[in-house]
Amino acid sequence: MAGIDYTSLIPNNVNLHENRRLQRALEDWQPKFLEWWKDMGPNGFQAKEVYLRTAISVDAQGWAHFGYVRMPEYRWGIFLAEPEPGRQVNFGDHKGQPAWQEVPGEHRGTLRRLIVTQGDTEPASVEQQRHLGRTCPSLYDLRNLFQVNVEEGRHLWAMVYLLDAYFGRDGREESEALLQRRSGDADKPRILGAFNEKTPDWLSFFMFCFFTDRDGKYQLASLAESGFDPLSQTCRFMLTEEAHHMFVGETGIMRIVQRACELMREHKTEDVRKYGGIDLRTIQRYLNFHCSVSLDLFGSEISTNAANFYTAGLKGRFEETKKQDDHLLKEATYTVVELDGERIVTREEGALVSLNERLRDDCARGVARWNEVIRKHGIDIELKLPHRAFHRAIGIFSEVRVSPDGQVVSQAEWDARHHDWLPTEEDKAYIQSLMVPVTEPGKFANWIAPPARGINGQPVDFEYVRLA
Ligand code: BYC
């Protein structure tokens, strides 16, 4: 025993103190996690006190406990949402059986892979964002970045708990491997594409939180339907935290749009770069990039993997139990898009193999609230989501070049025009030039408007991170 009081150090509702084997596995893993956090977590702020939300229980009082914490001392806990008595497997071949409390032997490998893929994204995002603190646009934003980071750390703990508690030695090996892969590393990259991209600036960070965390929400919601009850309970609780990450993304972009509009009105020009703002065209190009990379995260349009996950009862649809059908989907069809030569057409496909596409459809919600800000300023420009076939690296559209409005274009036309559609080197250099830290309480970088309100009822000029 390392002499650590796990009951207090790792807040949990899984009776950790009663499970010696699991406790030992976590005792072994925890120092490696902390080492990883110090090496790969937020760079330069480990000793600072940050006003953070810590989950100390799953009830309404406990899950949002605020106070100053140094990040390495954050209490990464293990929480499962309350069990649903009598819960069943609600879809696939095992439908109607009691939900599994242990891993069903025949699905062990598949389930482990799903949990590892989910788990891998969490430390990956922390690695991607580790340098952002040094260029924060305000203390408010700095605190939100760190909140997101520690919670992604907690989500890693959540998956490691499942691996260690239910998958024996294989699970422990996977837990170690989760700390060894590195975002963007040529030899040991993270598993999914978007998690090997760079997040070099705050515009990218907010876009990531908006688009990539939205994939996270829908994937977690599908795993929350799992017939493997501990996975379901774990993901249900993770979803409560995910909402804040999307809030950071949505309001972050909204504040950048707001500032762009203010400068446009003040100076009567679209070209607000001259005045230190981020112009709407640049925002659109970043949006195109992050949206397309995040759409890839849903996997191929036609996927036997997705069909197998479903039939095995491991990964359901978004809001599976609210859907009114047989929950087997053997006969059902779903409308998917595909390529017919140069044309993008729709056709009916078996519903089971179309599950990735269906989840992607559930997620595609507009950027309406950002456009509302633009409209309120009396400006006649709209931000738009790119066509789902634009700039894809996974699935059928990875074979073709497609414009943001959904026209298949030749390689020559792509080469000539992709600068209008995706962030250019010049855009990136300009955005980088804006990344100058602003750390006085209540002050904000010139390219972003202050938020409407502070965190947890605190004023906007609260000292969210104590830098002194
Ligand atoms: N990049 O049948 P296919 C989050 C692989 S985000 C690289 O089309 P499938 C978060 C695939 O693995 C949510 N490889 O796909 C957000 C397969 O490999 P194998 C994360 C990819 O399996 C922000 C092959 O291509 N959670 O939580 O139906 C911050 C053919 O695949 C990609 C999950 O993803 C890609 N984009 O679906 C922090 C949930 N896409 O089998 C956190 C768990 C596919 O040929 N994961 N491939 O070796 C899954 O449900 C599935 O693995 C996927 C892929 C939906 C990702």
XYZ file of C-alpha atoms and ligand atoms in Angstrom:
524
model
C 0.000 0.000 0.000
C 1.267 3.427 -0.858
C -0.495 4.771 2.218
C -2.858 6.904 0.217
C -6.317 7.476 1.597
C -8.219 6.760 -1.589
C -11.627 7.430 -0.110
C -10.758 11.076 0.366
C -8.189 11.487 -2.409
C -10.347 9.988 -5.136
C -13.911 11.017 -4.464
C -16.016 8.136 -5.723
C -19.330 6.407 -5.479
C -18.076 2.973 -6.500
C -17.097 1.780 -3.000
C -13.456 1.914 -3.908
C -12.394 1.075 -0.347
C -14.153 -2.317 -0.588
C -12.323 -3.426 -3.734
C -8.677 -4.103 -2.891
C -7.727 -5.361 -6.341
C -9.074 -2.271 -8.056
C -7.564 -0.041 -5.407
C -4.141 -1.564 -6.036
C -4.510 -1.146 -9.801
C -5.394 2.525 -9.359
C -2.618 3.036 -6.828
C -0.223 1.812 -9.449
C -1.737 3.969 -12.196
C -2.244 7.218 -10.284
C 1.432 8.298 -10.041
C 1.840 7.589 -13.762
C -1.196 9.711 -14.475
C 0.227 12.564 -12.388
C 3.534 12.266 -14.162
C 1.724 12.435 -17.504
C -0.318 15.425 -16.258
C 2.846 17.295 -15.236
C 4.573 16.495 -18.537
C 1.658 16.873 -20.922
C -0.969 18.879 -19.012
C -1.308 22.688 -18.962
C 2.143 24.125 -19.460
C 3.304 26.704 -16.934
C 0.356 26.828 -14.521
C 0.683 23.704 -12.399
C 1.459 25.641 -9.228
C -1.253 28.296 -9.655
C -4.546 28.298 -7.824
C -7.503 28.019 -10.175
C -11.170 28.541 -9.333
C -12.422 25.111 -10.377
C -15.514 23.014 -10.187
C -14.876 19.574 -8.687
C -17.402 16.768 -8.674
C -17.450 15.268 -5.190
C -20.686 13.321 -5.574
C -23.329 12.824 -8.259
C -26.217 14.600 -6.563
C -27.235 18.182 -7.253
C -25.173 19.615 -4.369
C -22.078 17.540 -4.939
C -21.328 17.576 -8.602
C -20.537 21.263 -8.847
C -18.338 22.121 -5.901
C -16.326 25.338 -6.536
C -13.076 26.474 -4.947
C -9.415 27.325 -5.587
C -7.310 24.288 -6.471
C -3.829 23.715 -7.865
C -4.398 21.456 -10.839
C -2.139 18.553 -9.807
C -4.132 18.508 -6.546
C -7.477 18.336 -8.357
C -9.437 15.403 -6.966
C -10.051 13.310 -10.056
C -12.946 11.177 -8.916
C -14.818 8.161 -10.200
C -18.536 8.620 -10.534
C -21.305 6.535 -11.925
C -24.783 7.977 -12.380
C -27.383 6.385 -10.103
C -28.283 2.855 -11.223
C -31.673 2.349 -12.842
C -33.292 -0.581 -11.020
C -34.331 -3.359 -13.400
C -32.485 -1.851 -16.366
C -32.353 -4.075 -19.439
C -30.366 -4.316 -22.625
C -32.605 -2.120 -24.745
C -31.525 -2.962 -28.308
C -29.850 -5.569 -30.480
C -29.803 -9.345 -30.202
C -29.791 -9.336 -26.389
C -32.756 -6.978 -26.094
C -34.884 -7.688 -23.043
C -32.126 -9.416 -21.053
C -31.087 -7.818 -17.757
C -28.348 -5.200 -18.366
C -24.904 -6.742 -17.832
C -23.070 -5.950 -14.602
C -19.989 -7.821 -15.843
C -18.421 -7.833 -19.300
C -20.092 -10.482 -21.475
C -17.263 -12.826 -22.549
C -18.136 -12.905 -26.228
C -18.045 -9.091 -26.535
C -15.009 -8.474 -24.378
C -12.618 -7.444 -27.159
C -15.099 -5.148 -28.888
C -16.169 -3.475 -25.684
C -12.596 -2.929 -24.621
C -11.834 -1.304 -27.963
C -14.792 1.063 -27.654
C -13.767 2.084 -24.139
C -10.134 2.538 -25.176
C -11.125 4.676 -28.193
C -13.307 6.858 -25.983
C -10.633 7.016 -23.267
C -7.896 7.946 -25.737
C -9.618 11.167 -26.779
C -9.568 12.568 -23.243
C -5.812 12.870 -22.581
C -5.348 13.673 -26.274
C -7.367 16.873 -25.949
C -5.377 17.938 -22.866
C -2.161 17.427 -24.833
C -3.513 19.428 -27.761
C -4.367 22.351 -25.507
C -1.355 22.350 -23.231
C 0.245 25.565 -24.511
C -2.893 27.691 -24.689
C -2.673 29.021 -21.140
C 0.300 31.141 -22.087
C -1.776 33.182 -24.531
C -5.105 33.422 -22.686
C -7.399 36.291 -23.686
C -8.506 36.730 -20.038
C -8.421 35.081 -16.613
C -12.039 34.025 -17.159
C -11.062 32.126 -20.308
C -7.933 30.738 -18.690
C -10.038 29.253 -15.919
C -12.484 27.740 -18.413
C -9.614 26.132 -20.330
C -8.326 24.539 -17.140
C -11.812 23.428 -16.128
C -12.158 21.655 -19.454
C -8.675 20.140 -19.060
C -9.200 18.722 -15.562
C -12.572 17.313 -16.594
C -11.074 15.610 -19.629
C -8.599 14.198 -17.107
C -11.534 12.981 -15.048
C -13.067 11.383 -18.121
C -9.820 9.517 -18.613
C -10.118 8.301 -15.016
C -13.679 7.191 -15.798
C -12.513 4.971 -18.671
C -9.481 3.709 -16.731
C -11.817 2.734 -13.899
C -13.824 0.576 -16.350
C -10.681 -0.966 -17.829
C -9.119 -1.720 -14.443
C -12.306 -2.888 -12.767
C -13.689 -5.100 -15.539
C -10.926 -6.138 -17.955
C -8.224 -7.626 -15.731
C -4.651 -7.553 -16.931
C -5.587 -6.485 -20.504
C -7.445 -3.550 -19.057
C -4.475 -2.484 -16.940
C -2.214 -2.647 -19.979
C -4.646 -0.489 -21.933
C -4.738 1.999 -19.017
C -0.976 2.353 -19.278
C -1.084 2.705 -23.054
C -3.565 5.576 -22.679
C -0.772 7.522 -20.969
C 1.829 6.569 -23.557
C 0.271 7.593 -26.862
C 0.733 11.281 -27.696
C -1.365 13.638 -29.776
C 0.316 14.273 -33.123
C 3.235 11.911 -32.459
C 4.383 10.161 -35.639
C 5.239 6.898 -33.859
C 2.550 6.629 -31.203
C -0.314 8.908 -32.243
C -3.714 9.142 -30.608
C -6.311 6.834 -32.174
C -8.717 9.236 -33.920
C -7.771 11.831 -36.537
C -9.087 15.030 -34.935
C -7.092 14.299 -31.793
C -3.810 14.467 -33.650
C -4.481 17.954 -35.032
C -2.880 20.958 -33.377
C -4.869 23.395 -31.230
C -2.411 26.250 -31.555
C -4.654 29.233 -30.775
C -7.837 30.167 -28.947
C -10.007 30.429 -32.051
C -9.132 26.769 -32.718
C -9.782 25.920 -29.074
C -13.275 27.390 -29.088
C -14.060 25.695 -32.420
C -12.772 22.413 -30.999
C -14.997 22.774 -27.934
C -17.983 23.540 -30.127
C -17.573 20.855 -32.791
C -15.407 18.110 -31.334
C -17.049 18.127 -27.935
C -20.368 17.900 -29.746
C -19.160 14.618 -31.256
C -18.168 13.717 -27.695
C -21.672 14.405 -26.466
C -23.313 12.230 -29.097
C -20.804 9.397 -28.772
C -21.144 9.437 -24.984
C -24.930 9.495 -25.297
C -24.751 6.395 -27.543
C -22.460 4.624 -25.091
C -24.785 5.664 -22.247
C -27.360 3.380 -23.906
C -24.980 0.411 -23.629
C -26.210 -2.896 -22.285
C -22.994 -2.981 -20.218
C -24.403 -1.128 -17.242
C -21.180 0.302 -15.729
C -20.363 1.939 -19.085
C -23.862 3.341 -19.291
C -23.725 4.772 -15.768
C -20.251 6.223 -16.325
C -21.180 7.943 -19.570
C -24.399 9.331 -18.157
C -22.428 11.199 -15.520
C -19.755 12.332 -18.015
C -22.479 13.993 -20.064
C -23.215 16.445 -17.245
C -19.661 17.774 -17.575
C -19.641 17.724 -21.372
C -22.345 20.422 -21.415
C -19.911 22.961 -19.944
C -17.313 22.206 -22.624
C -19.796 22.925 -25.385
C -20.856 26.076 -23.543
C -17.218 27.226 -23.566
C -17.059 26.616 -27.325
C -20.375 28.142 -28.254
C -20.026 31.274 -26.136
C -16.337 31.654 -27.022
C -17.110 31.842 -30.747
C -20.133 34.003 -30.053
C -17.962 36.529 -28.208
C -15.439 36.587 -31.069
C -18.277 37.138 -33.545
C -19.696 39.835 -31.299
C -16.366 41.667 -31.206
C -15.969 41.354 -34.988
C -19.417 42.880 -35.468
C -18.686 45.740 -33.053
C -15.517 46.594 -34.969
C -17.301 46.271 -38.326
C -19.948 48.741 -37.234
C -17.519 51.126 -35.614
C -15.174 51.265 -38.611
C -17.698 50.534 -41.364
C -15.636 47.754 -42.905
C -15.598 43.964 -43.102
C -11.842 44.014 -42.781
C -11.576 44.243 -39.012
C -8.041 42.850 -38.963
C -6.794 46.415 -39.229
C -8.442 47.026 -35.869
C -7.238 43.845 -34.200
C -10.435 41.809 -34.637
C -11.022 38.434 -36.288
C -12.999 38.949 -39.490
C -16.033 36.800 -40.204
C -14.417 35.232 -43.296
C -11.562 33.900 -41.209
C -14.032 32.606 -38.636
C -15.881 30.841 -41.462
C -12.681 29.141 -42.667
C -11.861 27.911 -39.159
C -15.442 26.734 -38.791
C -15.174 24.781 -42.075
C -12.017 23.073 -40.896
C -13.191 22.084 -37.428
C -16.635 21.010 -38.576
C -15.208 18.682 -41.245
C -12.590 17.155 -38.956
C -15.255 16.543 -36.316
C -17.630 14.938 -38.838
C -14.883 12.399 -39.503
C -15.085 11.362 -35.856
C -18.405 9.672 -36.465
C -16.733 7.049 -38.689
C -17.754 5.866 -42.158
C -21.258 6.371 -43.488
C -21.603 2.639 -43.988
C -20.010 0.740 -41.145
C -20.263 -2.914 -40.221
C -18.425 -2.027 -37.001
C -21.324 0.242 -36.024
C -23.819 -2.488 -36.956
C -21.930 -5.015 -34.833
C -21.673 -2.656 -31.834
C -25.440 -2.213 -32.011
C -26.427 -5.823 -32.585
C -24.200 -6.863 -29.689
C -25.994 -4.351 -27.407
C -22.807 -2.373 -26.740
C -23.463 1.026 -28.360
C -26.954 2.319 -29.068
C -28.399 5.269 -30.896
C -28.751 8.757 -29.443
C -31.804 8.554 -27.133
C -32.340 4.896 -28.028
C -35.120 4.283 -25.552
C -37.125 7.273 -26.778
C -37.224 5.894 -30.323
C -40.366 4.059 -31.376
C -39.229 1.052 -33.378
C -38.181 -2.551 -32.841
C -34.642 -1.626 -31.605
C -33.292 -4.457 -33.734
C -33.164 -2.605 -37.069
C -32.682 -5.761 -39.112
C -35.404 -4.815 -41.611
C -35.321 -1.009 -41.288
C -33.616 1.332 -43.737
C -32.113 4.800 -43.426
C -31.466 7.464 -46.048
C -27.743 7.992 -46.602
C -25.784 10.187 -48.967
C -23.397 8.706 -51.463
C -21.434 9.538 -54.566
C -22.791 8.819 -57.998
C -19.877 9.816 -60.182
C -19.649 13.574 -59.700
C -22.986 13.878 -57.988
C -23.884 13.544 -54.336
C -27.134 11.601 -54.144
C -29.220 9.927 -51.473
C -30.302 6.323 -51.304
C -31.818 3.905 -48.833
C -29.403 1.667 -46.948
C -29.863 -0.857 -44.152
C -30.385 1.018 -40.882
C -27.836 -1.082 -39.004
C -24.849 -0.230 -41.148
C -25.998 3.437 -41.320
C -25.799 4.079 -37.589
C -22.759 6.358 -37.815
C -24.546 8.517 -40.363
C -27.643 8.682 -38.258
C -25.671 9.879 -35.246
C -23.995 12.503 -37.417
C -27.441 13.713 -38.502
C -28.578 13.974 -34.878
C -25.609 16.204 -34.157
C -25.848 18.568 -37.113
C -27.311 21.609 -35.515
C -26.889 25.041 -36.944
C -24.806 27.950 -35.956
C -27.998 29.908 -35.519
C -27.059 31.635 -32.288
C -23.877 33.065 -33.811
C -25.862 34.338 -36.797
C -28.344 35.929 -34.431
C -25.503 38.084 -33.033
C -24.526 39.142 -36.572
C -28.136 39.891 -37.504
C -28.636 41.999 -34.362
C -25.767 44.193 -35.533
C -27.635 44.722 -38.814
C -24.903 42.914 -40.775
C -25.919 40.904 -43.804
C -23.505 37.973 -43.521
C -24.239 34.439 -42.361
C -21.906 31.806 -41.033
C -22.709 28.418 -42.534
C -21.904 24.824 -41.758
C -20.010 23.303 -44.681
C -21.584 20.456 -46.608
C -20.979 17.105 -44.933
C -18.884 15.963 -47.910
C -16.454 18.900 -47.625
C -12.831 18.138 -46.665
C -13.417 14.647 -45.356
C -10.698 12.139 -44.535
C -12.971 9.264 -43.443
C -15.781 7.618 -45.397
C -16.883 7.803 -49.026
C -16.267 11.524 -49.441
C -12.601 11.151 -48.568
C -12.135 10.080 -52.192
C -13.322 13.347 -53.729
C -12.852 17.090 -53.464
C -16.038 18.890 -52.511
C -16.700 22.610 -51.994
C -18.335 23.857 -48.765
C -21.641 24.152 -50.630
C -21.511 20.516 -51.696
C -20.265 20.625 -55.317
C -17.791 17.962 -56.333
C -14.812 19.875 -57.795
C -11.686 18.845 -59.702
C -8.303 18.711 -57.984
C -7.300 21.782 -60.029
C -10.295 23.746 -58.803
C -9.647 22.601 -55.238
C -6.030 23.746 -55.494
C -7.149 27.107 -56.811
C -9.891 27.685 -54.273
C -9.176 25.853 -51.021
C -7.597 29.044 -49.651
C -11.084 30.521 -49.615
C -12.436 27.556 -47.737
C -9.860 26.509 -45.163
C -7.538 28.533 -42.888
C -4.529 29.735 -44.855
C -0.991 30.125 -43.571
C -1.649 33.850 -43.524
C -4.800 33.374 -41.437
C -2.886 31.213 -38.998
C -0.079 33.748 -38.739
C -2.576 36.545 -38.159
C -4.448 34.615 -35.470
C -1.114 33.721 -33.866
C -0.188 37.433 -33.816
C -3.267 38.098 -31.683
C -2.318 35.497 -29.105
C -0.924 37.841 -26.501
C -1.853 37.031 -22.904
C -4.269 39.263 -21.025
C -4.198 38.400 -17.333
C -5.509 41.424 -15.444
C -8.835 40.515 -13.783
C -11.763 41.859 -15.806
C -9.650 42.710 -18.886
C -10.138 40.969 -22.245
C -8.102 40.738 -25.431
C -9.299 43.135 -28.099
C -10.490 40.316 -30.416
C -13.061 38.862 -28.012
C -15.990 40.436 -26.160
C -16.363 39.833 -22.406
C -18.875 37.147 -21.404
C -22.376 38.133 -20.330
C -21.714 36.806 -16.821
C -19.035 35.161 -14.716
C -18.710 31.599 -13.444
C -20.829 30.336 -10.540
C -22.317 33.764 -9.891
C -18.910 35.435 -9.550
C -18.336 38.776 -11.266
C -16.575 38.871 -14.649
C -13.575 40.617 -13.047
C -13.167 37.901 -10.400
C -9.629 36.563 -9.953
C -10.380 33.206 -11.615
C -6.714 32.198 -11.588
C -4.291 33.481 -8.960
C -1.161 34.170 -10.947
C 0.752 36.107 -8.309
N -9.851 8.729 -37.224
O -16.377 1.432 -39.469
P -15.691 2.749 -39.334
C -14.827 12.959 -27.170
C -11.243 3.861 -38.063
S -15.049 12.622 -28.824
C -9.084 7.602 -37.322
O -16.016 3.800 -40.246
P -16.566 2.794 -36.695
C -14.073 14.163 -26.821
C -12.043 2.902 -37.187
O -11.511 2.877 -35.854
C -15.884 11.058 -28.895
N -9.588 6.371 -37.537
O -15.863 3.367 -37.934
C -14.256 15.359 -27.493
C -11.942 1.609 -37.923
O -10.708 0.994 -37.616
P -10.543 -0.595 -37.750
C -14.969 9.869 -28.822
C -10.929 6.266 -37.678
O -15.661 1.799 -36.059
C -13.506 16.468 -27.159
C -11.891 2.044 -39.387
O -11.481 3.411 -39.389
N -15.724 8.674 -28.622
O -15.271 12.216 -26.363
O -17.970 2.458 -36.998
C -12.564 16.406 -26.125
C -13.245 1.896 -40.061
O -14.143 2.560 -39.224
C -11.784 7.379 -37.598
C -15.889 7.724 -29.556
O -15.392 7.818 -30.635
C -11.186 8.653 -37.355
N -11.921 9.785 -37.260
O -16.658 4.138 -35.831
C -12.392 15.213 -25.459
C -16.759 6.557 -29.177
N -13.049 6.963 -37.790
O -11.664 -1.217 -36.981
C -13.157 14.089 -25.771
C -16.077 5.235 -29.344
C -12.982 5.642 -37.994
O -10.603 -0.886 -39.199
N -15.682 4.976 -30.711
N -11.726 5.226 -37.909
O -9.185 -0.821 -37.113
C -16.535 4.535 -31.686
O -17.731 4.395 -31.470
C -15.974 4.200 -33.017
O -14.680 3.730 -32.836
C -15.939 5.405 -34.027
C -15.579 4.842 -35.397
C -17.310 6.079 -34.055
C -14.880 6.419 -33.670
